[in-house]
CSV table of C-alpha atoms and ligand atoms in Angstrom, one decimal:
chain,number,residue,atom,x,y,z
R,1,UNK,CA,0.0,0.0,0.0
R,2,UNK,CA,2.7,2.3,1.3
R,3,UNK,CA,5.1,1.1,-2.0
R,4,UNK,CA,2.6,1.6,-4.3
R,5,UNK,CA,1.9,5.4,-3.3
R,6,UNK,CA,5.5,6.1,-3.2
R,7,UNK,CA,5.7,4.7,-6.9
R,8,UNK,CA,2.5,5.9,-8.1
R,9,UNK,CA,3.1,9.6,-6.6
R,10,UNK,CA,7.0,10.4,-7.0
R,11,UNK,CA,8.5,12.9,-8.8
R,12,UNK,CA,10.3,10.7,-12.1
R,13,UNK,CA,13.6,12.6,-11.5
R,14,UNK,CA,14.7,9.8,-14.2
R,15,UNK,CA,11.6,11.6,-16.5
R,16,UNK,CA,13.3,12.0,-20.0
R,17,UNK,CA,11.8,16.0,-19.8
R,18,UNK,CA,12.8,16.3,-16.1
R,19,UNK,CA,14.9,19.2,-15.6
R,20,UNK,CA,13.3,21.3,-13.1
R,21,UNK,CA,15.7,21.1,-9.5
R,22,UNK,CA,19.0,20.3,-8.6
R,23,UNK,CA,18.5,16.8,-7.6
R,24,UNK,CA,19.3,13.7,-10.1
R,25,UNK,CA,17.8,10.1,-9.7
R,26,UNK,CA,20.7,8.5,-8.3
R,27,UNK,CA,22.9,6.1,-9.3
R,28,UNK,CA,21.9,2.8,-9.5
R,29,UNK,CA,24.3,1.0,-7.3
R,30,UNK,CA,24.1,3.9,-5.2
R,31,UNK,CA,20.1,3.1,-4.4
R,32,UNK,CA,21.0,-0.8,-3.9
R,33,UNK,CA,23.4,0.2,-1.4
R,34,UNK,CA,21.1,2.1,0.3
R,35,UNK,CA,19.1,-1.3,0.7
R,36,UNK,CA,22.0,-3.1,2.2
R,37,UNK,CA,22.7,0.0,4.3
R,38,UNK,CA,19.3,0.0,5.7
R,39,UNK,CA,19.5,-3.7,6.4
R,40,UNK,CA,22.8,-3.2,8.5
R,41,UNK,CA,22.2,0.0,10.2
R,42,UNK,CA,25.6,0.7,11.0
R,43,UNK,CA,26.1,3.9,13.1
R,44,UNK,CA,29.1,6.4,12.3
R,45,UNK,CA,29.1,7.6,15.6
R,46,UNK,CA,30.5,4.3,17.1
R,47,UNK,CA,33.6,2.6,15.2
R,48,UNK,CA,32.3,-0.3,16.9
R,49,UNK,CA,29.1,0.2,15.2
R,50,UNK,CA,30.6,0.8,12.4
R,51,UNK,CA,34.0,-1.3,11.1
R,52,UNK,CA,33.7,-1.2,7.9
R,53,UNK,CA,31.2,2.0,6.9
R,54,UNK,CA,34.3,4.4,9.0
R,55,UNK,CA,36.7,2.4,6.7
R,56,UNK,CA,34.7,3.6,3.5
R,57,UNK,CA,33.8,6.8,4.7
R,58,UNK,CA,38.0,7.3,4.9
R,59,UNK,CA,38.3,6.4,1.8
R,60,UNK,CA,36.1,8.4,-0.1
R,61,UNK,CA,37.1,11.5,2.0
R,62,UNK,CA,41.1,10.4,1.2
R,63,UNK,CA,40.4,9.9,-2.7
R,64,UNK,CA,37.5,13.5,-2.8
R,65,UNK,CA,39.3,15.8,-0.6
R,66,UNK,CA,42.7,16.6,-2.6
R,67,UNK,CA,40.7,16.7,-6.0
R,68,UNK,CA,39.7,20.3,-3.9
R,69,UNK,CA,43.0,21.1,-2.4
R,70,UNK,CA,41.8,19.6,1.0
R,71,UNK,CA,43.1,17.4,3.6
R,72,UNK,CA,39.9,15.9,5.5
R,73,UNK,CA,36.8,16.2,6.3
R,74,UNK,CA,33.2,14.2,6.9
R,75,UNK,CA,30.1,12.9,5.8
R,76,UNK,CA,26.8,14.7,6.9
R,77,UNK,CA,23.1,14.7,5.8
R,78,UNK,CA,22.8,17.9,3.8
R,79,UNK,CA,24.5,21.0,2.7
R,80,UNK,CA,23.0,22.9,4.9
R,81,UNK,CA,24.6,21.0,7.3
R,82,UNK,CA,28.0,21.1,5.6
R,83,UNK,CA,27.4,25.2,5.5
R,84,UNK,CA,26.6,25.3,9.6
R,85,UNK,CA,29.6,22.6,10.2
R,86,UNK,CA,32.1,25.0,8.2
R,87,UNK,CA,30.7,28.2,9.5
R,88,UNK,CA,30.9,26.8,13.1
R,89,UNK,CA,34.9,26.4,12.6
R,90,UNK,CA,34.9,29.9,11.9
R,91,UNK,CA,33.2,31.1,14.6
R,92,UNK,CA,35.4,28.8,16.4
R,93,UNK,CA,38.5,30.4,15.2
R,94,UNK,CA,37.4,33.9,16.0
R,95,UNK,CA,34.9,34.9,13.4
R,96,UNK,CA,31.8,36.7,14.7
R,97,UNK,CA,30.5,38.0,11.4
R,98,UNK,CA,28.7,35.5,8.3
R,99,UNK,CA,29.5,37.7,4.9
R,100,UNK,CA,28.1,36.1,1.9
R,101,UNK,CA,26.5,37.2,-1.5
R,102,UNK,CA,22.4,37.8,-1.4
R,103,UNK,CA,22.4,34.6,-3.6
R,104,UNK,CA,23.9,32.6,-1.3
R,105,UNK,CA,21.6,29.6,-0.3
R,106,UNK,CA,19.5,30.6,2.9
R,107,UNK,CA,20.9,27.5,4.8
R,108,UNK,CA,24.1,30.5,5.3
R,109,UNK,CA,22.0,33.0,7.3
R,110,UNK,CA,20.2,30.1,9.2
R,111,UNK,CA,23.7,28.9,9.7
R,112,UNK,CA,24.7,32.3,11.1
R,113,UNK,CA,21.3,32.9,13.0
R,114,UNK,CA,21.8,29.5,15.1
R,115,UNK,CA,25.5,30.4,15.6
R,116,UNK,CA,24.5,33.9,17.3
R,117,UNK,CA,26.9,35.5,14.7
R,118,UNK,CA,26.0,38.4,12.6
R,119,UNK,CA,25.1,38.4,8.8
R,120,UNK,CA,25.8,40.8,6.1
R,121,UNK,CA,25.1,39.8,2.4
R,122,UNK,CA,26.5,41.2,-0.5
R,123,UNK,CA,25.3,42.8,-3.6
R,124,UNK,CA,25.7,40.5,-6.8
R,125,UNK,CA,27.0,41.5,-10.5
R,126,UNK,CA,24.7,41.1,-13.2
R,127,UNK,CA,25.6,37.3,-13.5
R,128,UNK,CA,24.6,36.6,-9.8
R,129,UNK,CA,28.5,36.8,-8.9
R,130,UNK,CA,29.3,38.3,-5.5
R,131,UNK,CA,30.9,41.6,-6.1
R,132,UNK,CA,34.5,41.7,-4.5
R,133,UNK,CA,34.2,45.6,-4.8
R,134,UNK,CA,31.5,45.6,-2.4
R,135,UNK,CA,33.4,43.8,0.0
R,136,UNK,CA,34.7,45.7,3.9
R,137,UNK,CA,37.0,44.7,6.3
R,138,UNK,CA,36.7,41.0,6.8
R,139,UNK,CA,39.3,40.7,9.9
R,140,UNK,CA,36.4,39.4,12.2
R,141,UNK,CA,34.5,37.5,8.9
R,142,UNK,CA,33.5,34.0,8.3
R,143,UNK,CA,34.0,34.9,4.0
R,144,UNK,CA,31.4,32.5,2.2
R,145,UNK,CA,31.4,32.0,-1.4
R,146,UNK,CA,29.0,30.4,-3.6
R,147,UNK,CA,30.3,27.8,-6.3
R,148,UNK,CA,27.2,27.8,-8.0
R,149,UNK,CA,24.1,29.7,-6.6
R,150,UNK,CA,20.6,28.3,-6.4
R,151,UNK,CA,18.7,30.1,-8.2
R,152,UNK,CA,21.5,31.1,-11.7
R,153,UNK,CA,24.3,28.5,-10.8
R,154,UNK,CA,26.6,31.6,-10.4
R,155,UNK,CA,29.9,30.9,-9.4
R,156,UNK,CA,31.0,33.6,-6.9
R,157,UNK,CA,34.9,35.1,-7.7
R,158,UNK,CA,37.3,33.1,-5.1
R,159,UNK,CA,38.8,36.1,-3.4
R,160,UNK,CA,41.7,35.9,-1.4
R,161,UNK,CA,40.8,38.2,1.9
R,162,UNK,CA,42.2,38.1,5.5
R,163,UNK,CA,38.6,36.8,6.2
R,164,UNK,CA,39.5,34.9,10.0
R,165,UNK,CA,38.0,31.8,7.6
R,166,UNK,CA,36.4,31.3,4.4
R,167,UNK,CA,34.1,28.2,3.3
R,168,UNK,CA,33.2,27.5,-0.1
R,169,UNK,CA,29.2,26.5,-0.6
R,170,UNK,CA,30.0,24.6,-3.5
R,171,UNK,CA,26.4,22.3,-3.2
R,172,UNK,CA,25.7,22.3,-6.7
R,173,UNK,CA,29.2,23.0,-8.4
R,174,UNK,CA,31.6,21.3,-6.6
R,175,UNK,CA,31.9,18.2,-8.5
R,176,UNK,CA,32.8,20.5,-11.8
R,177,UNK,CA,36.2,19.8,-10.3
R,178,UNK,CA,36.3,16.2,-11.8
R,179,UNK,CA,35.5,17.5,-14.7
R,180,UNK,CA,37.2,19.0,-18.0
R,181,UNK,CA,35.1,22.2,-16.5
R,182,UNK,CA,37.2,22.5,-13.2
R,183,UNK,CA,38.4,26.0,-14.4
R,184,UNK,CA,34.8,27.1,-13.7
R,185,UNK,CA,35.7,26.4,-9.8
R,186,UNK,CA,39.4,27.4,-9.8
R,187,UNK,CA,40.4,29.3,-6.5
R,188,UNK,CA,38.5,26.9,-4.7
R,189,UNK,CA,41.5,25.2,-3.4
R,190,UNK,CA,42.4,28.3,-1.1
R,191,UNK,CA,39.2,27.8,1.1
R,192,UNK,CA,39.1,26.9,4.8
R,193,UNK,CA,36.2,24.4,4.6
R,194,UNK,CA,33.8,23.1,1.4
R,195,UNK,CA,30.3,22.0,1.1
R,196,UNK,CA,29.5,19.3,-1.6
R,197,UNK,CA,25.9,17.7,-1.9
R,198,UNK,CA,26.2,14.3,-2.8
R,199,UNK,CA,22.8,13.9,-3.5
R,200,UNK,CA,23.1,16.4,-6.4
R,201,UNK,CA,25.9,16.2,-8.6
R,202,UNK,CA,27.6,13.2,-7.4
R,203,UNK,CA,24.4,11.0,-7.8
R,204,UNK,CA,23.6,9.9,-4.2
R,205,UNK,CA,20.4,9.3,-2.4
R,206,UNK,CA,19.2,11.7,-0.2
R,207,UNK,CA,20.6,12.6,2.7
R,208,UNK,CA,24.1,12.5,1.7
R,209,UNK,CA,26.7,15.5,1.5
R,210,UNK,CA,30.5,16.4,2.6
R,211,UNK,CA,32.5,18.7,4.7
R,212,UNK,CA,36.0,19.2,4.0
R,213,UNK,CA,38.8,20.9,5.8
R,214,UNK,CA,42.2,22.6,4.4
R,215,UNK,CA,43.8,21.9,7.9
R,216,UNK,CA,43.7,18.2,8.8
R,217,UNK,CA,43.7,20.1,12.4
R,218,UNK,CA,40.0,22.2,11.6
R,219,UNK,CA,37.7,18.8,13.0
R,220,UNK,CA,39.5,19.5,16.8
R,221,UNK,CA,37.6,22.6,16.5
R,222,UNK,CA,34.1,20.6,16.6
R,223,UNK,CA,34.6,17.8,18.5
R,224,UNK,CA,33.2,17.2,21.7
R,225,UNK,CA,34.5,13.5,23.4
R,226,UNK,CA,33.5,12.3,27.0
R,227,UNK,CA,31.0,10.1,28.7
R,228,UNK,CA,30.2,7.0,26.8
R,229,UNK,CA,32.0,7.8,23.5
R,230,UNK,CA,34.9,6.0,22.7
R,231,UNK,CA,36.0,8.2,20.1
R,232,UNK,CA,35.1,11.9,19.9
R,233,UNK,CA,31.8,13.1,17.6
R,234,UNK,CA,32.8,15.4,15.3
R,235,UNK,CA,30.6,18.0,13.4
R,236,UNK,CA,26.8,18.6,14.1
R,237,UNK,CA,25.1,15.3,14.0
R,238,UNK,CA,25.4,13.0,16.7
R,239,UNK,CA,24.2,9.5,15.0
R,240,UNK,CA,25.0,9.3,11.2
R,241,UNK,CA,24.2,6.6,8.8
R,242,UNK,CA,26.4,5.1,6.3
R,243,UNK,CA,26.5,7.4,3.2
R,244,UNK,CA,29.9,6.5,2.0
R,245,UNK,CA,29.0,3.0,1.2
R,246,UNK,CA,26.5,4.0,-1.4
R,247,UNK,CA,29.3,7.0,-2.6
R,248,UNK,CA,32.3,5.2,-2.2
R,249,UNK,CA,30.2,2.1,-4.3
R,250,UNK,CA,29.3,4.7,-6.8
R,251,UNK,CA,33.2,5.8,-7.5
R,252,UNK,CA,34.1,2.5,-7.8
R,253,UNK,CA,31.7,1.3,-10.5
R,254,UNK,CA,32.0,4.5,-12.4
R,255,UNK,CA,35.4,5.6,-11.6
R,256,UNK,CA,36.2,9.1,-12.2
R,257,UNK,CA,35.8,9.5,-16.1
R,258,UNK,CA,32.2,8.2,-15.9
R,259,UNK,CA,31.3,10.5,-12.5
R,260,UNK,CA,33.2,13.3,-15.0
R,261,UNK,CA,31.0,12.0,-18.2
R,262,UNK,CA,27.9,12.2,-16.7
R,263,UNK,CA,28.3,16.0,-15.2
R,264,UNK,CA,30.0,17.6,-18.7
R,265,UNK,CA,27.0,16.0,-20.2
R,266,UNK,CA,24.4,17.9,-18.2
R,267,UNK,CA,26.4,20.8,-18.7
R,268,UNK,CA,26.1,20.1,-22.8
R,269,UNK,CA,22.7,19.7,-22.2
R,270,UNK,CA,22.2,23.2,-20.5
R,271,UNK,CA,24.0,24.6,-23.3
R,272,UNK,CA,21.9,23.0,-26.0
R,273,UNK,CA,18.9,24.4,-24.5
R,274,UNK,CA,20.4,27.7,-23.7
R,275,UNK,CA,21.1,28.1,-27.5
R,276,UNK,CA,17.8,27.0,-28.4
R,277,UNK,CA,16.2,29.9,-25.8
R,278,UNK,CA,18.5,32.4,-27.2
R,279,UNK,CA,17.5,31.7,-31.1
R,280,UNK,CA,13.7,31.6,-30.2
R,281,UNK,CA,11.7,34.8,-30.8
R,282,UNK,CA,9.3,34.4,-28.4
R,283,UNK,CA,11.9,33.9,-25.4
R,284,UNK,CA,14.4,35.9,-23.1
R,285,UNK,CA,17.6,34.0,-22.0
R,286,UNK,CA,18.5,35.1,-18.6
R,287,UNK,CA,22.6,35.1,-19.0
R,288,UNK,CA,24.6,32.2,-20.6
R,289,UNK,CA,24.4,29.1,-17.9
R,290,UNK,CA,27.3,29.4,-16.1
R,291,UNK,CA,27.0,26.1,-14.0
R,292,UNK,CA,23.9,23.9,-15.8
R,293,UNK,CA,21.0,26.3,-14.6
R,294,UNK,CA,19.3,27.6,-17.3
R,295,UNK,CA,17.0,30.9,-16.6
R,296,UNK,CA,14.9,32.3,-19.0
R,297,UNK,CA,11.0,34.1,-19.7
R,298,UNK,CA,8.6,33.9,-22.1
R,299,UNK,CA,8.0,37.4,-24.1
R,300,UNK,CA,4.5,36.8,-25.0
R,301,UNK,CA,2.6,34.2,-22.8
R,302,UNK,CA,2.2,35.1,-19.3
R,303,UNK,CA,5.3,33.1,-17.4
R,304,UNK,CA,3.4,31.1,-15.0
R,305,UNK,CA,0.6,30.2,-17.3
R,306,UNK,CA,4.1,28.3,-19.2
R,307,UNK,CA,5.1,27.0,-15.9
R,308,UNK,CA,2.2,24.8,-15.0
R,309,UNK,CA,2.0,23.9,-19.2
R,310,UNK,CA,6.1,22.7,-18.4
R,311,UNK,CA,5.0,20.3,-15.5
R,312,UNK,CA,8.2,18.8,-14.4
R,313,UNK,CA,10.3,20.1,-17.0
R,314,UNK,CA,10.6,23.1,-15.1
R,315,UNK,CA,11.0,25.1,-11.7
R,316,UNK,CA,10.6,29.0,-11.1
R,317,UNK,CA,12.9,31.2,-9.2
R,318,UNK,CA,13.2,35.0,-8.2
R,319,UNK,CA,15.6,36.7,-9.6
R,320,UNK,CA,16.3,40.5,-8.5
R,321,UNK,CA,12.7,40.2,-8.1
R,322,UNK,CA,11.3,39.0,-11.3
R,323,UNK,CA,10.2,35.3,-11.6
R,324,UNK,CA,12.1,33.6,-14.0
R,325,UNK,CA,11.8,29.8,-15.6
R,326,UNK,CA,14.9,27.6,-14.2
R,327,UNK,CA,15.9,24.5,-15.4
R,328,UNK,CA,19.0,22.5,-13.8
R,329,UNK,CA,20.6,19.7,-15.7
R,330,UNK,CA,20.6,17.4,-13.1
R,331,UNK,CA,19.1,14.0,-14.9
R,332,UNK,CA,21.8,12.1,-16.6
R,333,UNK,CA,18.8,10.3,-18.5
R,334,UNK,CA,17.1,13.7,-19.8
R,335,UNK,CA,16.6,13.8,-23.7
R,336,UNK,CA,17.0,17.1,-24.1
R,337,UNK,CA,15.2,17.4,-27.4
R,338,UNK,CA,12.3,16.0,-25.8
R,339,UNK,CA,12.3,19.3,-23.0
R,340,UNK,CA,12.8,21.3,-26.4
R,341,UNK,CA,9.8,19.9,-27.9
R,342,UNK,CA,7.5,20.9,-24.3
R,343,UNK,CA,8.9,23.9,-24.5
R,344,UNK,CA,7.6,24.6,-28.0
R,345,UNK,CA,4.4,23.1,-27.0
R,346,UNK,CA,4.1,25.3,-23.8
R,347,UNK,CA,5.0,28.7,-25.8
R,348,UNK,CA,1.9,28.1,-28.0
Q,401,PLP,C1,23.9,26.3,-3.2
Q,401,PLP,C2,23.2,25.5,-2.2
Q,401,PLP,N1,23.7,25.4,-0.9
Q,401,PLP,C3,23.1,24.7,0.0
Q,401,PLP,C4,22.0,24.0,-0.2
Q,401,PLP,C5,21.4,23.2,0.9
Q,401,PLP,O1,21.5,21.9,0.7
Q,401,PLP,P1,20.6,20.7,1.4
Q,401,PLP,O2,19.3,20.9,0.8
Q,401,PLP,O3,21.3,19.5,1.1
Q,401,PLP,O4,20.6,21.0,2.9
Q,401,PLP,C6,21.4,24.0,-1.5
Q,401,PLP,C7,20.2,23.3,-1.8
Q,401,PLP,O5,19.7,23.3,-2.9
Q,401,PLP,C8,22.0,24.8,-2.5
Q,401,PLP,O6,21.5,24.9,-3.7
């Protein structure tokens, strides 16, 4: 009863027009894992509970974290959590300030509002790029920059400052490191801390992300040991489930060329239809795509009327506050002429 609701009323993120949110159907390996991971319920907290799940969680941290200049770091269930686990280090080392770009993903205010630390945000360019020129004295600043905003996929500059720390949000365009796009991210190697989502771009199951650290030192700064803990618990949550296993069988099956295939795709695909948006007469491209998000407006038809005619092919998002048409080449099993051809149908 319960199984056949969840298949009869889920969102096909594997849809052949899906291209509507940042979140891919995962790989399938990774959802079979997931299986044997529930089975086992091993817990990261305990390496007891745990022997071989710490082991992989190692591993995938070892082989990721130097792709982005880092030395360690951990597993947790989200981004957001990733952006309050960096952010927390800096408050840690001294910072009592969040700075960030007004595109940065709400989960950095929240961050900062739970810390007790202040928040200022930061105009953006036309491109949705935090503007260094706009920047003040960041001696008392956790510095956060965006590798690939929410809403356009911007990819903020990666300043050097004399910020006390800076993290890197880099959710969506993180994994653009494996890629031949890892220009598009350069810079990001000079962060304090990262946020990746595994459950976008690296094709996990929800809830799956990462933390990393520049200095193998930064987890002392989150750790609390004592009572019945053998080891101490590092980051935010206390309990964690396996998430590696799933990743670290993902990287294995794929390797890095097909993790790297799979993203330079999507990003072909975002460039395809950007092209087609750009030609048509009866549509405004918002920007060139600078990270697989595609924005863009109908001239004629009334935008929303085309939203609900797109269905899943589509999401909405504000932008200096206009609603504009998004669409994130997230599904590595999208036929792109197929979103094309709803498109065409949805302008009529
Ligand atoms: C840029 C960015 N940062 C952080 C997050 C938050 O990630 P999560 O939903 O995994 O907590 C998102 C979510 O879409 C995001 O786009």
């Amino acid at each position: 009863m319960v199984a056949a609701d969840v298949r009869a009323l889920s969102t096909a993120l594997d849809a052949p027009d899906f291209f509507a949110h940042m979140d891919p159907a995962p790989s399938k390996i990774a959802a079979k894992l997931v299986g044997l991971n529930a089975q086992y319920n091993q817990n990261l907290l305990h390496p007891d509970l745990s022997p071989f799940a710490t082991k992989a969680e190692r591993r995938v941290i070892d082989w990721l974290a130097p792709i982005f200049g880092m030395s360690d770091g951990h597993m947790c269930c989200g981004s957001s959590v990733a952006n309050l686990t960096g952010i927390w280090c800096a408050r840690e080392s001294g910072a009592t300030r969040v700075v960030a770009s007004a595109d940065a993903h709400l989960s950095v205010a929240k961050a900062a509002h739970i810390l007790g630390m202040d928040f200022d945000a930061i105009a953006v360019d036309q491109d949705g790029k935090l503007d260094p020129s706009e920047l003040k004295d960041l001696s008392d600043s956790c510095l956060v920059l965006t590798a690939g905003t929410t809403a356009r996929g911007a990819v903020d500059p990666m300043v050097q400052t004399i910020a006390v720390w800076t993290h890197v949000d880099a959710a969506w365009a993180g994994p653009l490191r494996l890629t031949k796009f890892r220009d598009v991210v350069s810079g990001i190697e000079t962060a304090d801390s990262i946020a990746i989502s595994a459950h976008k771009w690296l094709y996990q199951p929800k809830d799956s992300a990462l933390i990393f650290f520049r200095d193998p030192q930064a987890s002392k700064l989150i750790s609390f040991g004592g009572e019945y803990l053998t080891v101490p618990n590092v980051g935010v949550q206390g309990s964690r489930s396996a998430a590696a296993i799933p990743l670290l069988g993902t990287l294995l099956a794929w390797g890095k060329q097909g993790l790297a295939q799979r993203v330079e795709n999507s990003m072909k695909d975002s460039e395809t239809l950007a092209h087609f948006l750009k030609e048509h007469p009866e549509t405004n491209l918002c920007g060139w795509p600078q990270t697989g998000v595609v924005n863009w407006r109908p001239k004629i038809s009334p935008i929303l009327d085309v939203v609900q005619r797109l269905g899943n092919c589509a999401s909405i998002t504000n932008i200096s506050g206009d609603v504009w048409i998004r669409q994130v080449a997230a599904n590595s099993y999208v036929d792109i002429d197929e979103v094309i051809r709803e498109i065409e149908k949805a302008l009529q």
